[in-house]
Coordinates of C-alpha atoms in Angstrom, one line a residue:
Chain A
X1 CA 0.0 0.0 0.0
X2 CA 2.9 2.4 1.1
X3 CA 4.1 1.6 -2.8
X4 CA 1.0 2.7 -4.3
X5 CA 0.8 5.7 -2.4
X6 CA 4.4 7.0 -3.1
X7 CA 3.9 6.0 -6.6
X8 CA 0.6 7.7 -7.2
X9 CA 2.4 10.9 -5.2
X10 CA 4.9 10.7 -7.6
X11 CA 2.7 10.1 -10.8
X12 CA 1.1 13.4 -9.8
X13 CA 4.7 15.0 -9.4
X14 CA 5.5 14.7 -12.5
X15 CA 2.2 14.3 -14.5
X16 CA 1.3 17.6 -13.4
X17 CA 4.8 19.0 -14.3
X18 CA 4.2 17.4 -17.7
X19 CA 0.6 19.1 -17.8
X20 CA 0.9 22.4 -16.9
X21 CA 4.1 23.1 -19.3
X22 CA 2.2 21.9 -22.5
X23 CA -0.9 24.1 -21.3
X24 CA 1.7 27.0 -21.3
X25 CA 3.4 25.9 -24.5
X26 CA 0.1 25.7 -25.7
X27 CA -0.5 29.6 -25.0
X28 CA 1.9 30.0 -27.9
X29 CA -0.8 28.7 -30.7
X30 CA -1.1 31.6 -33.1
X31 CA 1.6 34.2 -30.9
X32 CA 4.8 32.7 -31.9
X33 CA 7.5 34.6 -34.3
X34 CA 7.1 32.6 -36.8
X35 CA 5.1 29.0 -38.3
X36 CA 8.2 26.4 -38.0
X37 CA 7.8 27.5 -33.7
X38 CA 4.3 27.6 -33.7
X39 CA 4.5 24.0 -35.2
X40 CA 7.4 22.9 -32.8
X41 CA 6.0 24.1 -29.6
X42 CA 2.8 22.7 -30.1
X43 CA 4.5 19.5 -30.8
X44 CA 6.5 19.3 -28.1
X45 CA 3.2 20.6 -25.7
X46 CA 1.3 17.9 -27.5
X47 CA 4.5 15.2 -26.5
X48 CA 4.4 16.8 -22.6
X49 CA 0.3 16.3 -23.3
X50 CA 0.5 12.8 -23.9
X51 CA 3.4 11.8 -20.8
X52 CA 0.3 13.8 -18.8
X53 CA -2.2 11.5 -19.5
X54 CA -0.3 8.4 -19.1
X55 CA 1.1 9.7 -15.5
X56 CA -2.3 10.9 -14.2
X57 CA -4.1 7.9 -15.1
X58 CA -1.4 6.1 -12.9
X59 CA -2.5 8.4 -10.4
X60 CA -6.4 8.3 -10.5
X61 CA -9.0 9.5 -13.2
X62 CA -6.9 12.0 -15.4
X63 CA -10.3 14.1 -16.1
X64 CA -10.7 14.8 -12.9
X65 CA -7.4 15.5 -11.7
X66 CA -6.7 18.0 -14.3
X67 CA -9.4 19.9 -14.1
X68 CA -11.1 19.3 -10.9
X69 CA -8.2 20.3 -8.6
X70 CA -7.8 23.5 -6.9
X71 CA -4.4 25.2 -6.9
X72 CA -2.8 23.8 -3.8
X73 CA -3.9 20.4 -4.9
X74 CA -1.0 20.7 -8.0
X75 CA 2.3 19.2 -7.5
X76 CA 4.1 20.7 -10.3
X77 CA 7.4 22.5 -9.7
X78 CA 7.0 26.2 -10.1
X79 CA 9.8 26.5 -12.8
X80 CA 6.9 25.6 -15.4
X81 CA 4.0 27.3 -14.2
X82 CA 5.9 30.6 -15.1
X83 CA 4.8 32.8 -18.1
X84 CA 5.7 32.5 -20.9
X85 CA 7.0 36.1 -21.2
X86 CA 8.9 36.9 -24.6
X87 CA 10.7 34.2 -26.4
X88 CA 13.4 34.1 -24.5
X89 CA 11.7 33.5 -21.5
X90 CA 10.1 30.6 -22.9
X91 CA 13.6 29.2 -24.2
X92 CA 15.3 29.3 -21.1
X93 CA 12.2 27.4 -19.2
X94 CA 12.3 25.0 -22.2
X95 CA 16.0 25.0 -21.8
X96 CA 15.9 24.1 -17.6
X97 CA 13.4 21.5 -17.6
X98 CA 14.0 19.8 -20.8
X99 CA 17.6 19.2 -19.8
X100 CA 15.8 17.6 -16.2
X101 CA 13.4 15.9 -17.9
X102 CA 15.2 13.9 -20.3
X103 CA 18.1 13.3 -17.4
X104 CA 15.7 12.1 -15.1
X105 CA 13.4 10.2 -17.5
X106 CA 17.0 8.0 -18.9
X107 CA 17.4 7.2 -15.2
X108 CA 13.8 6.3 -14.8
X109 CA 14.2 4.3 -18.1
X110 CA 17.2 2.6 -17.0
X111 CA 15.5 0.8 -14.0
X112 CA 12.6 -1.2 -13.6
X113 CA 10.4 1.1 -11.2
X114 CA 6.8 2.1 -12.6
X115 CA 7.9 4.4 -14.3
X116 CA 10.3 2.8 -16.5
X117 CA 7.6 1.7 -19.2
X118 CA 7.0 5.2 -20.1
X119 CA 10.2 7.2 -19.4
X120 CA 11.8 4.8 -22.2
X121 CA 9.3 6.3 -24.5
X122 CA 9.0 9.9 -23.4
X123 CA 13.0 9.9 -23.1
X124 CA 13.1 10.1 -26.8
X125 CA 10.7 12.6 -27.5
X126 CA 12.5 15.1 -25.1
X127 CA 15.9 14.5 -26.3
X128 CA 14.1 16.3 -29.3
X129 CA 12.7 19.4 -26.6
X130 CA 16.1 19.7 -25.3
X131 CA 17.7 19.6 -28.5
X132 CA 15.3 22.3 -29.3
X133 CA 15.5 24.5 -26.7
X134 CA 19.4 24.4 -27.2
X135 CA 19.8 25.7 -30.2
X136 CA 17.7 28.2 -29.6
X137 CA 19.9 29.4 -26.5
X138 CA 22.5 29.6 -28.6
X139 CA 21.2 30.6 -31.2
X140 CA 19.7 33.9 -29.6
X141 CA 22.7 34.2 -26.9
X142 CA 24.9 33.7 -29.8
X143 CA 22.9 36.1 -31.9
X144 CA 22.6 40.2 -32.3
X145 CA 22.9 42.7 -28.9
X146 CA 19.0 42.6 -28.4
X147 CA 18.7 38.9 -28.4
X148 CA 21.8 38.3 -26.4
X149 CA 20.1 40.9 -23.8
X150 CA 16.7 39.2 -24.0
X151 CA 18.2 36.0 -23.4
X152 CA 20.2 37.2 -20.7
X153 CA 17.4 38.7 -18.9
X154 CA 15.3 35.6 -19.2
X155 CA 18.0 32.6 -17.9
X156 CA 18.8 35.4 -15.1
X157 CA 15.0 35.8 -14.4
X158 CA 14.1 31.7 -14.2
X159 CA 17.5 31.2 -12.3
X160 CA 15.8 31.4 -8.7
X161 CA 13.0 28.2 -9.8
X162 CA 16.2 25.8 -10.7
X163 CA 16.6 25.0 -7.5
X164 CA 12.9 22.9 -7.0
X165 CA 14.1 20.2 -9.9
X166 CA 16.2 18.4 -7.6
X167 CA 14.2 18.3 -4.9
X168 CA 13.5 14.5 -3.7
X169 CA 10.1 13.3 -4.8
X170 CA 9.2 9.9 -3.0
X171 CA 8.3 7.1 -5.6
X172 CA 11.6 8.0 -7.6
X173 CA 14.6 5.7 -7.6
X174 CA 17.4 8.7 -8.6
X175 CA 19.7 10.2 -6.8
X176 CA 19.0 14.0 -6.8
X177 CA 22.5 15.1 -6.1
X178 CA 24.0 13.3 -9.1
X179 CA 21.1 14.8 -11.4
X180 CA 21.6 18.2 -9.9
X181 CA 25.6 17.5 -11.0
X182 CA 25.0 16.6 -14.3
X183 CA 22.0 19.4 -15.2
X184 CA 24.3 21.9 -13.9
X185 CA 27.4 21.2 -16.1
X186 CA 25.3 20.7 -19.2
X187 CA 23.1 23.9 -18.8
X188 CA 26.2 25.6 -17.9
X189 CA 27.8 24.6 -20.6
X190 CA 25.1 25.5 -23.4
X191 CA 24.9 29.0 -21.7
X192 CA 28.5 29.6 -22.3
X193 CA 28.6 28.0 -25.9
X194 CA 26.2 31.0 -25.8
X195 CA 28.4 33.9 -25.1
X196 CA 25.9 34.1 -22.2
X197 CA 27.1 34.6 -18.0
X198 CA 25.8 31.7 -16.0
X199 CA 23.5 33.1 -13.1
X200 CA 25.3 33.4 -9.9
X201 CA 22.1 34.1 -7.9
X202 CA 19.7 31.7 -5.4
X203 CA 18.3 29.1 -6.7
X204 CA 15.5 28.5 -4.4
X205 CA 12.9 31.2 -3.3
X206 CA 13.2 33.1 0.1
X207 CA 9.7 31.5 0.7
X208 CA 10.9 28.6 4.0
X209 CA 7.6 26.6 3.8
X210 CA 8.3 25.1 0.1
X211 CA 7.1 25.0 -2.8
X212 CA 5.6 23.6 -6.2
X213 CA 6.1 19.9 -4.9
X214 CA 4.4 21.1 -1.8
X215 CA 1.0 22.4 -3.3
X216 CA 2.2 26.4 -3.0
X217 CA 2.2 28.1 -6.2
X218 CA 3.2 31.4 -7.9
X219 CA 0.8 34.3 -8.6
X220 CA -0.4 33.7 -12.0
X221 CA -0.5 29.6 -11.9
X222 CA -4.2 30.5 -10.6
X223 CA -5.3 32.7 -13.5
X224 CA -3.7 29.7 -15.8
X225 CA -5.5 27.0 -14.0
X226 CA -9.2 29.1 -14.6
X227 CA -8.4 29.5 -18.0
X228 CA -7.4 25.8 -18.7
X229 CA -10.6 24.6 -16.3
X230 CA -13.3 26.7 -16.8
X231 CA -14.5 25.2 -19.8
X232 CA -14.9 21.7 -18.5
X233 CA -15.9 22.8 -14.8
X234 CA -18.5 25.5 -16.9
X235 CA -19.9 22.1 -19.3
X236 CA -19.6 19.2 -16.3
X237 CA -19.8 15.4 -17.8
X238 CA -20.3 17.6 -21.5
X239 CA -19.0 15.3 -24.5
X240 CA -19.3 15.9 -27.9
Chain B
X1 CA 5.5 -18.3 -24.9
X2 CA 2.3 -18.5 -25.9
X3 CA 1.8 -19.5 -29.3
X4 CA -1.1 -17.6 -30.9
X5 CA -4.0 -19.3 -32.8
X6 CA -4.8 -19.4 -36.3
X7 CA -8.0 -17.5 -35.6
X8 CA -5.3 -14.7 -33.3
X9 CA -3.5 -14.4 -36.5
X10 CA -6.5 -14.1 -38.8
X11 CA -8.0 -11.1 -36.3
X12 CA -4.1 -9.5 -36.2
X13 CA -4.0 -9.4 -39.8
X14 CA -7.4 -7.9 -40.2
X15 CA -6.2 -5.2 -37.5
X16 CA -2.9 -5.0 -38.9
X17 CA -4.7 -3.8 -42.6
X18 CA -6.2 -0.7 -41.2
X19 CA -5.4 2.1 -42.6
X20 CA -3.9 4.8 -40.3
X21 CA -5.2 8.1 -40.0
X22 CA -3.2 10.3 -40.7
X23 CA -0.8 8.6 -43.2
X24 CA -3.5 6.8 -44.9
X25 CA -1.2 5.2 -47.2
X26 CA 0.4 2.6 -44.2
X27 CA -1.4 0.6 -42.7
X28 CA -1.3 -0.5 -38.9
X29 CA 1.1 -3.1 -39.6
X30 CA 3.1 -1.7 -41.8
X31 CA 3.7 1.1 -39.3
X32 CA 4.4 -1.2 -36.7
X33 CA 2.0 0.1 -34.0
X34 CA -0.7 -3.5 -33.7
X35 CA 1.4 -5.6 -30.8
X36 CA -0.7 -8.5 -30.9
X37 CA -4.1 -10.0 -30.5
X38 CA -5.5 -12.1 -27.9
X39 CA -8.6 -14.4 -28.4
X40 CA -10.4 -13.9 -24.7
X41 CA -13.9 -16.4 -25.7
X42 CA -16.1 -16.8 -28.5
X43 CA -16.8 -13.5 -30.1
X44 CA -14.2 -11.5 -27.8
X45 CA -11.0 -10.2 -28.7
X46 CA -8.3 -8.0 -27.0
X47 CA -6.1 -6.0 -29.1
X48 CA -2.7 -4.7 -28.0
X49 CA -1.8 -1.5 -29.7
X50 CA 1.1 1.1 -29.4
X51 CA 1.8 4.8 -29.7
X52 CA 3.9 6.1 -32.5
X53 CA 4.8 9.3 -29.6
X54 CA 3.0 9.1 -26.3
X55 CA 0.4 11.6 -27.4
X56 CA -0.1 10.7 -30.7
X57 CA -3.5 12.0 -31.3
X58 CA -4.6 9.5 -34.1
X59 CA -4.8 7.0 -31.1
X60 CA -8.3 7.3 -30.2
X61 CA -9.0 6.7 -34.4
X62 CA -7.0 4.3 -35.2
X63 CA -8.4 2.0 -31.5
X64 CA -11.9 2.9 -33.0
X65 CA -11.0 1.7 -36.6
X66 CA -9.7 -1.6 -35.3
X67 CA -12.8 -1.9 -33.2
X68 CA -15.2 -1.6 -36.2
X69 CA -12.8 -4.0 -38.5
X70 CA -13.1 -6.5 -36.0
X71 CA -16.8 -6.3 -35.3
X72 CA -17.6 -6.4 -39.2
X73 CA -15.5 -9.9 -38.3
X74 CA -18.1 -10.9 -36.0
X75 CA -16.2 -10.3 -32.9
X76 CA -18.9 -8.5 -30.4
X77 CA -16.5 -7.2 -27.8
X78 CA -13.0 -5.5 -29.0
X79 CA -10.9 -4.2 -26.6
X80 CA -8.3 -2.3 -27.7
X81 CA -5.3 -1.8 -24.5
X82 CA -2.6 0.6 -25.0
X83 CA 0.8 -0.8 -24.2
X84 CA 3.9 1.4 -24.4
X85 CA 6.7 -1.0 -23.4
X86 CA 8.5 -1.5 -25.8
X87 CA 8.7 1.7 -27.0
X88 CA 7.6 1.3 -30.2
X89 CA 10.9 2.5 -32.6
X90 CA 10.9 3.6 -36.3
X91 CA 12.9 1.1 -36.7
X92 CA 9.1 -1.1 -36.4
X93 CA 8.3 0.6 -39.7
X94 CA 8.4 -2.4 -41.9
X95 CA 10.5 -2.0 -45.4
X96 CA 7.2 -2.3 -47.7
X97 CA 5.9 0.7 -45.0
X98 CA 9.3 3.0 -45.9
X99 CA 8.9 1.9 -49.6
X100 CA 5.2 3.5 -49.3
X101 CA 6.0 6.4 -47.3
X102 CA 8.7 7.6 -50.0
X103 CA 6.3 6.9 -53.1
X104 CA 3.9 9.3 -50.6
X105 CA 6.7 12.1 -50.4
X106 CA 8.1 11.5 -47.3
X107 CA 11.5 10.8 -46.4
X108 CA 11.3 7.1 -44.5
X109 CA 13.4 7.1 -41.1
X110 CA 16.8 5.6 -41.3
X111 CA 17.4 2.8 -39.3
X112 CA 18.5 3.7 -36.1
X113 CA 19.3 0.1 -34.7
X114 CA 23.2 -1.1 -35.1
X115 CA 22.5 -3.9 -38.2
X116 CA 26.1 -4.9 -37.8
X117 CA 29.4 -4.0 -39.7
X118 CA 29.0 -0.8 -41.2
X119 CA 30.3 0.1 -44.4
X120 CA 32.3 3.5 -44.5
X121 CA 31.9 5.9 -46.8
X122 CA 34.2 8.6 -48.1
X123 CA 33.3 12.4 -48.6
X124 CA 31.3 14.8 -46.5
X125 CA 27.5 14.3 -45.1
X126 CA 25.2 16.7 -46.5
X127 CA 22.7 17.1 -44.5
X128 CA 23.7 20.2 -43.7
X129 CA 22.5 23.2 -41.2
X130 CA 23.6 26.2 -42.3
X131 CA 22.2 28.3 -39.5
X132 CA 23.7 26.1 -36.7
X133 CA 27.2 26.4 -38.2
X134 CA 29.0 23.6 -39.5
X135 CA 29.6 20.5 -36.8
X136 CA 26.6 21.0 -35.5
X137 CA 23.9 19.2 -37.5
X138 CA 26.0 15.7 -36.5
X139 CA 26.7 16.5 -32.8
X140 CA 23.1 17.7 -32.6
X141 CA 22.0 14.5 -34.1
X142 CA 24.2 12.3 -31.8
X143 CA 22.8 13.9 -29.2
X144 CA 19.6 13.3 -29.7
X145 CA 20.2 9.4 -29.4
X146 CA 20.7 8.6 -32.8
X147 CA 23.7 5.7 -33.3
X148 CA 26.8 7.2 -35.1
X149 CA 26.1 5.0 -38.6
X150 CA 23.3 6.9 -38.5
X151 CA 25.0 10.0 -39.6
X152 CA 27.1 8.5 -42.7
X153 CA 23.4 7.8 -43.9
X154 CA 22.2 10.9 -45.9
X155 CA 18.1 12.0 -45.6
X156 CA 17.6 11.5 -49.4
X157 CA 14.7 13.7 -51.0
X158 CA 11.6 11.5 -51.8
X159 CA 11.2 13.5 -55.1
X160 CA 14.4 13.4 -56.8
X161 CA 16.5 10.7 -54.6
X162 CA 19.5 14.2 -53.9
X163 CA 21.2 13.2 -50.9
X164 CA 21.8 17.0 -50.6
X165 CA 19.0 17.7 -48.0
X166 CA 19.0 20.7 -45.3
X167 CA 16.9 20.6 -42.0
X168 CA 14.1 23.2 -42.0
X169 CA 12.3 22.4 -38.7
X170 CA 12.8 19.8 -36.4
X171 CA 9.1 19.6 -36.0
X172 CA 6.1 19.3 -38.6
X173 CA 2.7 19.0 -39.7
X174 CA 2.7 16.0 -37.0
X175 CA 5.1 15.0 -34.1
X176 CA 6.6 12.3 -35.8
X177 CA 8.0 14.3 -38.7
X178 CA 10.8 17.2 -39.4
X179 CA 10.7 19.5 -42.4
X180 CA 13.1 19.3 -45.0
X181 CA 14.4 20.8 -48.0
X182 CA 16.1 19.5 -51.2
X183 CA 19.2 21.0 -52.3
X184 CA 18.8 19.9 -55.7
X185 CA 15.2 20.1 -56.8
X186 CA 14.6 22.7 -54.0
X187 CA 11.9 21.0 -53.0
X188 CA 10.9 21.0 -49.1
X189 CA 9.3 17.7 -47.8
X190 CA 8.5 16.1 -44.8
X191 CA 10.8 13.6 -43.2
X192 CA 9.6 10.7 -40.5
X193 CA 11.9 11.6 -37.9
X194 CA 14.3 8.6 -36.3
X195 CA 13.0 8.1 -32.8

C-alpha cells in the first residue's frame, strides 16, 4: 500500500509538471514569431500532453485530476507554471526542464520502477525538446545585442525556480544530487557556448515553507489553471 | 511463450490492414504500432496497440478503426489496451511501409538500430544546417540518441532521390515528422523523424 501511495504521489509530481508546461506551450498557438515555432512548440506541448495522461491515469481518473483540482492540490514544480514572457523567456524554461526531464526520465528508463515503461518512450521525444531548446539558447545568446540581452534577462530571471528540480520526490529511484551535478554542467555549458554569463544568484525562493512539490504556487498559476478549467468545470460530464 | 491461434493471427491481420489516420497510405502493420491480438472467448477479442509518440492523437482513431474491422469480423467485444513497453521505434516501420512512405513524399526514417558491420563511406555528409554552423547538425544529431552510422546515412529527397538535404524544422505537420528541403530540386518535404 505504502508503494502505491508514493507511486501515485509521484505520478502526480510529475504528470502535473508534464501538464501544466504543454498548457503554457500551448498559449503560444497563433503568438509565436514565426510558423516552423508555432508548429514545434505545439508538438512538443502535444509530447508533454500525452506523458500527462499516461502519469495521471497512474494516479487516478486524469479528467478529474486536471481539471477538478484547486491550486494547492497541484504538484508541479513552479519552474513551469511561469509565463511564458517573450521568447526568450520561454527558451530558457524549455531549456531548464527539458535538460531535467530527459536526465531524469534515462534514469527512470534505466531501471525497472513504474515508471520505467513510459520514461523509455517519453525519453526520446525530449531529447528532441532539449535539443530544441538548445539551439535556440545559442542561437539567440549567440545572436545580435538585443537577443543576447533578452536571453540574458530571461536565464537570469528563471534562475531562482532551478533550485525545486532536484528536490527529492518519494516514488523516484534517482539520486537528486548526481542529477543536480549533471543538469548543472550541461546547462552551464550551453549558456556559455552561448556567449551568455551563468546566473550566480539563489536558486530557491526566500519563501521557507516550500514549494511547487508542496502544493504552494506562484501568482499567476491560478489565473492559468481558470483558464485551462473553466471550460470543463462551466460544461460538467459535456461530450461531444 | 504462448503461441497464438490461427484464428489470433486471422483477427491481427485484419487489425494490422487498417489504414492509419493520418498517413492513410500505411497501414497498422506496416507502421508497426498493432502488438498483438488475444482471443479472450467466443466472439471476444483483446487487441494490443502502441503509440507512435505518447500523445499521438490518431490513437483514439486508429483504437476505433480496429474496433469496427473487428466487429464487421463478428467479434462482439473489441478491446483495444494501449501498451507502451517497448517503446515502439521507427525502426518497427516495416520495409514495404518505408517503400510507401517515400512513393507518398516523405522521407522514410533511417534505421537507427546497429545492423552490424558498417560500411564506410568517403566524402562529406550533406545534411547540412547552415544556420547552426557547420559541426553541428551531426553532434546535434548524436545527441539526440541517434547511433553514429546513422550519420554516414544521408536524408535522401523523396522527389528526386539528392542526398543533398537541409533541416528546416525539427518539427512538422505531426510529431513524428521534421521539415526538410532538397538541395537539388529545391523542394521541401517532410521527413519521419528517427525516434
Amino acid at each position: 500500500m505504502t508503494v502505491d501511495l508514493t507511486t501515485n504521489a509521484a505520478a502526480l509530481a510529475l504528470g502535473d509538471d508534464a501538464l501544466v508546461l504543454s498548457h503554457r506551450l500551448g498559449e503560444w498557438a497563433g503568438h509565436a514569431p514565426v510558423l516552423e515555432e508555432e508548429v514545434a512548440l505545439a508538438n512538443i506541448a502535444l509530447d508533454l500532453l500525452g506523458q500527462a495522461r499516461v502519469l495521471l491515469s497512474m494516479a487516478g481518473d486524469e479528467d478529474e485530476l486536471a481539471y477538478l483540482r484547486e491550486e494547492r492540490a497541484f504538484r508541479n514544480l513552479q519552474l513551469v507554471e511561469q509565463p511564458n514572457g517573450d521568447f526568450a523567456h520561454t527558451i530558457a524554461r524549455q531549456l531548464y526542464f527539458s535538460t531535467h526531464q530527459h536526465l531524469l526520465y534515462a534514469r527512470l528508463a534505466a531501471g525497472d520502477g513504474p515508471f520505467a515503461g513510459l520514461a523509455a518512450k517519453a525519453v526520446k521525444e525530449v531529447a528532441y525538446h532539449r535539443d530544441h531548446a538548445e539551439r535556440w539558447t545559442l542561437r539567440l545568446g549567440d545572436g545580435t545585442e538585443v537577443s543576447r540581452r533578452r536571453m540574458q534577462s530571461a536565464v537570469d530571471a528563471l534562475w531562482r525556480f532551478t533550485g525545486e528540480l532536484f528536490q527529492p520526490v518519494d516514488g523516484l529511484d534517482v539520486d537528486p544530487a548526481a542529477l543536480e551535478a549533471t543538469w548543472l554542467e550541461s546547462v552551464t555549458d550551453v549558456l556559455r557556448r552561448a556567449t551568455l554569463t551563468v546566473p550566480e544568484g539563489r536558486r530557491t525562493g526566500a519563501w521557507r515553507a516550500g514549494a511547487g512539490r508542496q502544493g504552494l504556487h506562484t501568482e499567476s498559476f491560478g489565473r492559468m489553471l481558470a483558464e485551462m478549467q473553466h471550460l470543463h468545470r462551466s460544461h460538467p460530464g459535456a461530450s461531444w | 511463450m504462448v503461441t497464438a491461434t490461427a484464428l489470433e493471427a486471422e483477427l491481427l491481420d485484419i487489425a494490422g490492414s487498417v489504414p492509419d489516420p493520418e498517413l492513410p497510405v500505411l497501414t497498422l502493420r506496416e507502421l508497426g504500432v498493432v502488438r498483438a491480438v488475444h482471443v479472450r472467448g467466443a466472439d471476444s477479442v483483446e487487441v494490443e496497440l502502441t503509440p507512435t509518440y505518447t500523445g499521438c492523437p490518431a490513437m483514439e482513431a486508429m483504437s476505433l478503426d480496429i474496433e469496427r474491422a473487428l466487429h464487421a469480423h463478428g467479434m462482439r467485444e473489441v478491446a483495444v489496451r494501449t501498451v507502451l513497453s517497448p517503446a515502439w521505434s521507427t525502426d518497427d516501420i516495416t520495409a514495404e511501409g518505408r517503400r510507401k512512405l517515400r512513393e507518398f513524399g516523405i522521407a522514410p526514417p533511417r534505421v537507427t538500430r546497429d545492423p552490424g558491420p558498417v560500411a564506410l563511406r568517403l566524402g562529406p555528409t550533406r545534411t547540412l544546417d547552415r544556420e547552426a554552423g557547420a559541426d553541428t547538425d551531426a553532434a546535434a544529431e548524436a545527441g539526440v540518441g541517434r547511433e553514429a552510422s546513422l550519420l554516414s546515412d544521408p536524408v535522401r529527397c523523396p522527389h528526386c532521390g539528392s542526398p543533398d538535404t537541409e533541416l528546416l524544422s525539427r518539427f512538422s505537420s505531426t510529431a513524428c515528422k521534421a521539415l526538410r528541403r532538397c538541395l537539388d530540386c529545391r523542394e521541401p518535404f517532410d521527413h519521419f523523424k528517427e525516434l
